[in-house]
Amino acid sequence: MNYAVKFATLISLLLLFLGCSKDDSFELNQSEVLLHYDEGFVFNLQGASNVEWSSSDEFVGTIGQNGNFSAKHIGETEVTAKSGSRTFTAIVRVEPYITDIIEPVLKYGVYSETIRNEETREFISEDASQVRFMGQGEREYRVYYNLRNGVVDNSVIVFTPKENLRDELSVFFGERYELIENTAERMTYINKEKTIGINIQATFAVGVHATWVPSSYTVPADNGK
């Protein structure tokens, strides 16, 4: 009787050991992945079946239940693989192709002093309707902050004319914002929070330019002075 109990206990321990050994063999094929916004990666939880996949930030990238990750926008997201009671994680970083265009100061409803304090470009001039800066880098020509009732209403980058500029801007804005319209006349994007829209178009008077327009803003009550 005592021998039978010991034998049963031994078998139970052996099965437990084998079960743990099998779980411990699970391995995610990558713990860190570096991509661009138009690239992908196939994750695999080796040794596991019935894996549930998820991405912590689907604006950065999404993952299918086959482990196929598709990058969307620059940023960082955590990929989680769940099999049974166990979870495994990996970090995906999406880096930009284009880094020599700098977005304007994305503050609206503020007075020009705020922009002049935070803007790193060379100041040109200011009047009641606009604050003007030199563009930086080879792609930017001028940067404008348009004023309405004394506060910043929208911001504009005018680009230096060059070959393939539209394609380059498609990459720059595509890796940062969500595209909602693409026609021969203009491209329109929106930010992750859906609070700022960006219109890219070409006009005879201005040239190729991008305008950042907030959905709303609050005007300071103290007149800013």
PDB file of C-alpha atoms in Angstrom:
ATOM      1  CA  MET A   1       0.000   0.000   0.000  1.00  0.00           C
ATOM      2  CA  ASN A   2       2.768   2.387   1.013  1.00  0.00           C
ATOM      3  CA  TYR A   3       4.741   1.337  -2.085  1.00  0.00           C
ATOM      4  CA  ALA A   4       1.744   2.076  -4.326  1.00  0.00           C
ATOM      5  CA  VAL A   5       1.338   5.559  -2.843  1.00  0.00           C
ATOM      6  CA  LYS A   6       5.032   6.327  -3.315  1.00  0.00           C
ATOM      7  CA  PHE A   7       4.903   5.053  -6.889  1.00  0.00           C
ATOM      8  CA  ALA A   8       1.834   7.185  -7.676  1.00  0.00           C
ATOM      9  CA  THR A   9       3.532  10.210  -6.148  1.00  0.00           C
ATOM     10  CA  LEU A  10       6.640   9.585  -8.224  1.00  0.00           C
ATOM     11  CA  ILE A  11       4.576   9.342 -11.397  1.00  0.00           C
ATOM     12  CA  SER A  12       2.777  12.597 -10.539  1.00  0.00           C
ATOM     13  CA  LEU A  13       6.061  14.401  -9.948  1.00  0.00           C
ATOM     14  CA  LEU A  14       7.456  13.041 -13.196  1.00  0.00           C
ATOM     15  CA  LEU A  15       4.428  14.233 -15.148  1.00  0.00           C
ATOM     16  CA  LEU A  16       4.653  17.633 -13.461  1.00  0.00           C
ATOM     17  CA  PHE A  17       8.337  17.862 -14.373  1.00  0.00           C
ATOM     18  CA  LEU A  18       7.646  16.939 -17.968  1.00  0.00           C
ATOM     19  CA  GLY A  19       4.826  19.459 -18.156  1.00  0.00           C
ATOM     20  CA  CYS A  20       7.026  22.225 -16.782  1.00  0.00           C
ATOM     21  CA  SER A  21       9.822  21.285 -19.118  1.00  0.00           C
ATOM     22  CA  LYS A  22       7.484  21.543 -22.077  1.00  0.00           C
ATOM     23  CA  ASP A  23       6.208  24.991 -20.973  1.00  0.00           C
ATOM     24  CA  ASP A  24       9.749  26.203 -20.396  1.00  0.00           C
ATOM     25  CA  SER A  25      10.606  25.336 -23.987  1.00  0.00           C
ATOM     26  CA  PHE A  26       8.290  28.077 -25.274  1.00  0.00           C
ATOM     27  CA  GLU A  27      10.351  30.805 -26.891  1.00  0.00           C
ATOM     28  CA  LEU A  28       9.435  33.982 -28.760  1.00  0.00           C
ATOM     29  CA  ASN A  29      11.575  34.243 -31.880  1.00  0.00           C
ATOM     30  CA  GLN A  30      12.411  37.929 -31.224  1.00  0.00           C
ATOM     31  CA  SER A  31      12.248  40.127 -28.126  1.00  0.00           C
ATOM     32  CA  GLU A  32      13.011  43.412 -29.934  1.00  0.00           C
ATOM     33  CA  VAL A  33      12.255  44.369 -33.531  1.00  0.00           C
ATOM     34  CA  LEU A  34      13.144  47.561 -35.417  1.00  0.00           C
ATOM     35  CA  LEU A  35      11.024  48.470 -38.457  1.00  0.00           C
ATOM     36  CA  HIS A  36       9.889  51.310 -40.706  1.00  0.00           C
ATOM     37  CA  TYR A  37       6.225  52.198 -41.128  1.00  0.00           C
ATOM     38  CA  ASP A  38       5.834  50.187 -44.337  1.00  0.00           C
ATOM     39  CA  GLU A  39       7.534  47.020 -43.092  1.00  0.00           C
ATOM     40  CA  GLY A  40       6.442  43.918 -41.220  1.00  0.00           C
ATOM     41  CA  PHE A  41       7.703  41.026 -39.152  1.00  0.00           C
ATOM     42  CA  VAL A  42       6.378  37.535 -38.458  1.00  0.00           C
ATOM     43  CA  PHE A  43       6.464  36.587 -34.774  1.00  0.00           C
ATOM     44  CA  ASN A  44       6.461  32.960 -33.711  1.00  0.00           C
ATOM     45  CA  LEU A  45       6.054  31.489 -30.243  1.00  0.00           C
ATOM     46  CA  GLN A  46       8.073  28.359 -30.778  1.00  0.00           C
ATOM     47  CA  GLY A  47       6.738  25.225 -29.131  1.00  0.00           C
ATOM     48  CA  ALA A  48       3.270  26.659 -28.533  1.00  0.00           C
ATOM     49  CA  SER A  49      -0.083  26.312 -30.233  1.00  0.00           C
ATOM     50  CA  ASN A  50      -3.301  28.342 -30.021  1.00  0.00           C
ATOM     51  CA  VAL A  51      -1.426  31.605 -29.468  1.00  0.00           C
ATOM     52  CA  GLU A  52      -3.331  34.858 -28.963  1.00  0.00           C
ATOM     53  CA  TRP A  53      -1.474  37.910 -30.292  1.00  0.00           C
ATOM     54  CA  SER A  54      -2.037  41.584 -29.470  1.00  0.00           C
ATOM     55  CA  SER A  55      -0.363  44.977 -29.920  1.00  0.00           C
ATOM     56  CA  SER A  56      -0.506  47.581 -27.147  1.00  0.00           C
ATOM     57  CA  ASP A  57      -0.632  50.488 -29.626  1.00  0.00           C
ATOM     58  CA  GLU A  58      -2.364  49.718 -32.899  1.00  0.00           C
ATOM     59  CA  PHE A  59      -1.547  53.172 -34.272  1.00  0.00           C
ATOM     60  CA  VAL A  60       2.095  52.060 -34.255  1.00  0.00           C
ATOM     61  CA  GLY A  61       1.327  48.611 -35.604  1.00  0.00           C
ATOM     62  CA  THR A  62      -1.139  45.740 -35.690  1.00  0.00           C
ATOM     63  CA  ILE A  63      -0.665  41.997 -35.419  1.00  0.00           C
ATOM     64  CA  GLY A  64      -2.806  39.198 -36.797  1.00  0.00           C
ATOM     65  CA  GLN A  65      -3.539  35.933 -35.048  1.00  0.00           C
ATOM     66  CA  ASN A  66      -0.950  34.305 -37.298  1.00  0.00           C
ATOM     67  CA  GLY A  67       1.755  36.442 -35.659  1.00  0.00           C
ATOM     68  CA  ASN A  68       2.171  38.691 -38.690  1.00  0.00           C
ATOM     69  CA  PHE A  69       2.985  42.216 -37.448  1.00  0.00           C
ATOM     70  CA  SER A  70       2.389  45.198 -39.760  1.00  0.00           C
ATOM     71  CA  ALA A  71       3.997  48.515 -38.855  1.00  0.00           C
ATOM     72  CA  LYS A  72       1.826  51.624 -39.327  1.00  0.00           C
ATOM     73  CA  HIS A  73       3.445  54.713 -37.802  1.00  0.00           C
ATOM     74  CA  ILE A  74       6.600  55.669 -35.939  1.00  0.00           C
ATOM     75  CA  GLY A  75       6.583  54.908 -32.233  1.00  0.00           C
ATOM     76  CA  GLU A  76       6.846  51.928 -29.918  1.00  0.00           C
ATOM     77  CA  THR A  77       4.416  49.136 -29.130  1.00  0.00           C
ATOM     78  CA  GLU A  78       4.506  45.982 -27.042  1.00  0.00           C
ATOM     79  CA  VAL A  79       3.516  42.752 -28.744  1.00  0.00           C
ATOM     80  CA  THR A  80       2.027  40.126 -26.433  1.00  0.00           C
ATOM     81  CA  ALA A  81       1.771  36.420 -27.166  1.00  0.00           C
ATOM     82  CA  LYS A  82      -0.524  34.453 -24.848  1.00  0.00           C
ATOM     83  CA  SER A  83      -0.659  30.687 -24.793  1.00  0.00           C
ATOM     84  CA  GLY A  84      -2.694  29.141 -22.023  1.00  0.00           C
ATOM     85  CA  SER A  85      -1.756  30.836 -18.767  1.00  0.00           C
ATOM     86  CA  ARG A  86       1.606  32.073 -20.015  1.00  0.00           C
ATOM     87  CA  THR A  87       2.407  35.352 -21.754  1.00  0.00           C
ATOM     88  CA  PHE A  88       5.466  36.514 -23.651  1.00  0.00           C
ATOM     89  CA  THR A  89       6.231  40.042 -24.818  1.00  0.00           C
ATOM     90  CA  ALA A  90       8.374  41.766 -27.411  1.00  0.00           C
ATOM     91  CA  ILE A  91       9.032  45.427 -28.169  1.00  0.00           C
ATOM     92  CA  VAL A  92       8.587  46.790 -31.686  1.00  0.00           C
ATOM     93  CA  ARG A  93      10.088  50.181 -32.495  1.00  0.00           C
ATOM     94  CA  VAL A  94       9.082  51.888 -35.711  1.00  0.00           C
ATOM     95  CA  GLU A  95      11.649  54.462 -36.822  1.00  0.00           C
ATOM     96  CA  PRO A  96      11.297  57.212 -39.449  1.00  0.00           C
ATOM     97  CA  TYR A  97      12.841  57.307 -42.902  1.00  0.00           C
ATOM     98  CA  ILE A  98      12.775  61.118 -43.019  1.00  0.00           C
ATOM     99  CA  THR A  99      14.128  63.124 -40.089  1.00  0.00           C
ATOM    100  CA  ASP A 100      15.207  66.432 -41.648  1.00  0.00           C
ATOM    101  CA  ILE A 101      11.719  67.956 -41.718  1.00  0.00           C
ATOM    102  CA  ILE A 102      10.694  69.355 -38.336  1.00  0.00           C
ATOM    103  CA  GLU A 103       7.029  69.780 -37.518  1.00  0.00           C
ATOM    104  CA  PRO A 104       5.989  73.262 -36.399  1.00  0.00           C
ATOM    105  CA  VAL A 105       5.224  73.960 -32.756  1.00  0.00           C
ATOM    106  CA  LEU A 106       1.836  72.281 -32.459  1.00  0.00           C
ATOM    107  CA  LYS A 107       0.235  74.748 -30.065  1.00  0.00           C
ATOM    108  CA  TYR A 108      -2.890  76.646 -31.022  1.00  0.00           C
ATOM    109  CA  GLY A 109      -4.871  79.347 -29.265  1.00  0.00           C
ATOM    110  CA  VAL A 110      -1.587  80.644 -27.814  1.00  0.00           C
ATOM    111  CA  TYR A 111       0.027  84.023 -28.297  1.00  0.00           C
ATOM    112  CA  SER A 112       2.980  84.555 -30.585  1.00  0.00           C
ATOM    113  CA  GLU A 113       5.380  84.868 -27.645  1.00  0.00           C
ATOM    114  CA  THR A 114       4.870  81.176 -26.930  1.00  0.00           C
ATOM    115  CA  ILE A 115       5.772  80.258 -30.494  1.00  0.00           C
ATOM    116  CA  ARG A 116       8.814  82.530 -30.574  1.00  0.00           C
ATOM    117  CA  ASN A 117      10.059  81.033 -27.310  1.00  0.00           C
ATOM    118  CA  GLU A 118       9.679  77.427 -28.487  1.00  0.00           C
ATOM    119  CA  GLU A 119      10.434  77.631 -32.209  1.00  0.00           C
ATOM    120  CA  THR A 120      14.060  76.740 -33.028  1.00  0.00           C
ATOM    121  CA  ARG A 121      14.073  78.121 -36.568  1.00  0.00           C
ATOM    122  CA  GLU A 122      15.445  81.546 -37.463  1.00  0.00           C
ATOM    123  CA  PHE A 123      12.882  84.285 -36.832  1.00  0.00           C
ATOM    124  CA  ILE A 124      12.076  86.564 -39.787  1.00  0.00           C
ATOM    125  CA  SER A 125       9.230  88.881 -38.838  1.00  0.00           C
ATOM    126  CA  GLU A 126       5.836  89.232 -37.202  1.00  0.00           C
ATOM    127  CA  ASP A 127       2.734  91.328 -37.716  1.00  0.00           C
ATOM    128  CA  ALA A 128      -0.901  91.141 -36.643  1.00  0.00           C
ATOM    129  CA  SER A 129      -1.665  88.313 -39.059  1.00  0.00           C
ATOM    130  CA  GLN A 130       1.403  86.071 -39.075  1.00  0.00           C
ATOM    131  CA  VAL A 131       4.687  85.006 -37.444  1.00  0.00           C
ATOM    132  CA  ARG A 132       7.385  84.029 -39.955  1.00  0.00           C
ATOM    133  CA  PHE A 133      10.475  81.832 -39.714  1.00  0.00           C
ATOM    134  CA  MET A 134      13.119  80.579 -42.102  1.00  0.00           C
ATOM    135  CA  GLY A 135      12.830  76.918 -42.996  1.00  0.00           C
ATOM    136  CA  GLN A 136      15.558  74.585 -41.788  1.00  0.00           C
ATOM    137  CA  GLY A 137      17.230  71.854 -43.795  1.00  0.00           C
ATOM    138  CA  GLU A 138      17.028  71.364 -47.546  1.00  0.00           C
ATOM    139  CA  ARG A 139      13.321  70.540 -47.779  1.00  0.00           C
ATOM    140  CA  GLU A 140      11.851  73.490 -45.843  1.00  0.00           C
ATOM    141  CA  TYR A 141      11.593  76.993 -47.332  1.00  0.00           C
ATOM    142  CA  ARG A 142       9.490  78.970 -44.839  1.00  0.00           C
ATOM    143  CA  VAL A 143       7.384  78.298 -41.741  1.00  0.00           C
ATOM    144  CA  TYR A 144       4.384  80.474 -40.897  1.00  0.00           C
ATOM    145  CA  TYR A 145       2.089  80.702 -37.892  1.00  0.00           C
ATOM    146  CA  ASN A 146      -1.153  82.382 -38.914  1.00  0.00           C
ATOM    147  CA  LEU A 147      -2.879  84.466 -36.248  1.00  0.00           C
ATOM    148  CA  ARG A 148      -6.561  85.027 -35.651  1.00  0.00           C
ATOM    149  CA  ASN A 149      -7.781  87.457 -33.002  1.00  0.00           C
ATOM    150  CA  GLY A 150      -4.219  87.637 -31.729  1.00  0.00           C
ATOM    151  CA  VAL A 151      -3.617  83.895 -31.218  1.00  0.00           C
ATOM    152  CA  VAL A 152      -2.205  81.098 -33.365  1.00  0.00           C
ATOM    153  CA  ASP A 153      -4.938  79.633 -35.563  1.00  0.00           C
ATOM    154  CA  ASN A 154      -2.898  77.296 -37.810  1.00  0.00           C
ATOM    155  CA  SER A 155       0.687  76.631 -38.887  1.00  0.00           C
ATOM    156  CA  VAL A 156       2.247  76.151 -42.311  1.00  0.00           C
ATOM    157  CA  ILE A 157       5.449  74.745 -43.773  1.00  0.00           C
ATOM    158  CA  VAL A 158       6.254  75.826 -47.322  1.00  0.00           C
ATOM    159  CA  PHE A 159       8.579  73.337 -48.991  1.00  0.00           C
ATOM    160  CA  THR A 160      11.486  73.942 -51.333  1.00  0.00           C
ATOM    161  CA  PRO A 161      10.556  72.834 -54.868  1.00  0.00           C
ATOM    162  CA  LYS A 162      12.362  69.655 -55.881  1.00  0.00           C
ATOM    163  CA  GLU A 163      11.879  66.497 -57.883  1.00  0.00           C
ATOM    164  CA  ASN A 164       9.901  63.722 -56.152  1.00  0.00           C
ATOM    165  CA  LEU A 165       8.775  66.120 -53.406  1.00  0.00           C
ATOM    166  CA  ARG A 166       5.251  64.669 -53.313  1.00  0.00           C
ATOM    167  CA  ASP A 167       6.653  61.159 -52.820  1.00  0.00           C
ATOM    168  CA  GLU A 168       8.929  62.352 -50.022  1.00  0.00           C
ATOM    169  CA  LEU A 169       6.073  64.148 -48.289  1.00  0.00           C
ATOM    170  CA  SER A 170       3.933  61.026 -48.618  1.00  0.00           C
ATOM    171  CA  VAL A 171       6.587  59.180 -46.643  1.00  0.00           C
ATOM    172  CA  PHE A 172       7.124  61.913 -44.031  1.00  0.00           C
ATOM    173  CA  PHE A 173       3.445  62.380 -43.263  1.00  0.00           C
ATOM    174  CA  GLY A 174       2.511  58.742 -43.808  1.00  0.00           C
ATOM    175  CA  GLU A 175       4.895  57.529 -41.134  1.00  0.00           C
ATOM    176  CA  ARG A 176       3.555  60.055 -38.602  1.00  0.00           C
ATOM    177  CA  TYR A 177      -0.132  60.547 -39.390  1.00  0.00           C
ATOM    178  CA  GLU A 178      -3.160  58.652 -40.656  1.00  0.00           C
ATOM    179  CA  LEU A 179      -3.975  59.289 -44.317  1.00  0.00           C
ATOM    180  CA  ILE A 180      -7.656  60.081 -44.878  1.00  0.00           C
ATOM    181  CA  GLU A 181      -7.596  61.545 -48.409  1.00  0.00           C
ATOM    182  CA  ASN A 182      -5.182  61.337 -51.344  1.00  0.00           C
ATOM    183  CA  THR A 183      -6.127  63.057 -54.596  1.00  0.00           C
ATOM    184  CA  ALA A 184      -4.246  64.826 -57.364  1.00  0.00           C
ATOM    185  CA  GLU A 185      -5.064  68.143 -55.678  1.00  0.00           C
ATOM    186  CA  ARG A 186      -4.142  67.373 -52.085  1.00  0.00           C
ATOM    187  CA  MET A 187      -3.297  64.881 -49.388  1.00  0.00           C
ATOM    188  CA  THR A 188      -5.057  65.043 -46.026  1.00  0.00           C
ATOM    189  CA  TYR A 189      -3.903  63.441 -42.784  1.00  0.00           C
ATOM    190  CA  ILE A 190      -5.001  63.379 -39.162  1.00  0.00           C
ATOM    191  CA  ASN A 191      -2.977  62.822 -36.012  1.00  0.00           C
ATOM    192  CA  LYS A 192      -3.340  59.862 -33.665  1.00  0.00           C
ATOM    193  CA  GLU A 193      -5.538  61.787 -31.223  1.00  0.00           C
ATOM    194  CA  LYS A 194      -7.707  63.090 -34.097  1.00  0.00           C
ATOM    195  CA  THR A 195      -7.237  66.652 -32.870  1.00  0.00           C
ATOM    196  CA  ILE A 196      -5.134  68.065 -35.728  1.00  0.00           C
ATOM    197  CA  GLY A 197      -5.653  67.754 -39.461  1.00  0.00           C
ATOM    198  CA  ILE A 198      -2.904  68.327 -42.021  1.00  0.00           C
ATOM    199  CA  ASN A 199      -3.554  69.359 -45.614  1.00  0.00           C
ATOM    200  CA  ILE A 200      -0.772  69.180 -48.210  1.00  0.00           C
ATOM    201  CA  GLN A 201      -1.392  70.981 -51.467  1.00  0.00           C
ATOM    202  CA  ALA A 202       0.233  73.159 -54.124  1.00  0.00           C
ATOM    203  CA  THR A 203      -0.986  76.633 -55.053  1.00  0.00           C
ATOM    204  CA  PHE A 204       0.364  79.147 -57.536  1.00  0.00           C
ATOM    205  CA  ALA A 205       0.745  81.826 -54.853  1.00  0.00           C
ATOM    206  CA  VAL A 206       2.464  79.740 -52.157  1.00  0.00           C
ATOM    207  CA  GLY A 207       3.818  76.586 -53.766  1.00  0.00           C
ATOM    208  CA  VAL A 208       3.793  73.162 -52.107  1.00  0.00           C
ATOM    209  CA  HIS A 209       2.860  73.567 -48.470  1.00  0.00           C
ATOM    210  CA  ALA A 210       1.402  71.697 -45.502  1.00  0.00           C
ATOM    211  CA  THR A 211      -1.091  73.324 -43.163  1.00  0.00           C
ATOM    212  CA  TRP A 212      -1.703  72.029 -39.632  1.00  0.00           C
ATOM    213  CA  VAL A 213      -5.243  72.878 -38.509  1.00  0.00           C
ATOM    214  CA  PRO A 214      -6.538  72.032 -35.011  1.00  0.00           C
ATOM    215  CA  SER A 215     -10.069  70.756 -34.551  1.00  0.00           C
ATOM    216  CA  SER A 216     -10.505  73.339 -31.785  1.00  0.00           C
ATOM    217  CA  TYR A 217      -8.557  75.414 -29.296  1.00  0.00           C
ATOM    218  CA  THR A 218      -9.142  77.559 -26.233  1.00  0.00           C
ATOM    219  CA  VAL A 219      -8.315  81.260 -26.370  1.00  0.00           C
ATOM    220  CA  PRO A 220      -6.578  82.554 -23.214  1.00  0.00           C
ATOM    221  CA  ALA A 221      -8.869  84.654 -21.038  1.00  0.00           C
ATOM    222  CA  ASP A 222      -6.164  87.014 -19.754  1.00  0.00           C
ATOM    223  CA  ASN A 223      -5.366  88.518 -23.174  1.00  0.00           C
ATOM    224  CA  GLY A 224      -1.870  87.090 -22.809  1.00  0.00           C
ATOM    225  CA  LYS A 225      -0.335  90.424 -21.834  1.00  0.00           C
TER     226      LYS A 225
END
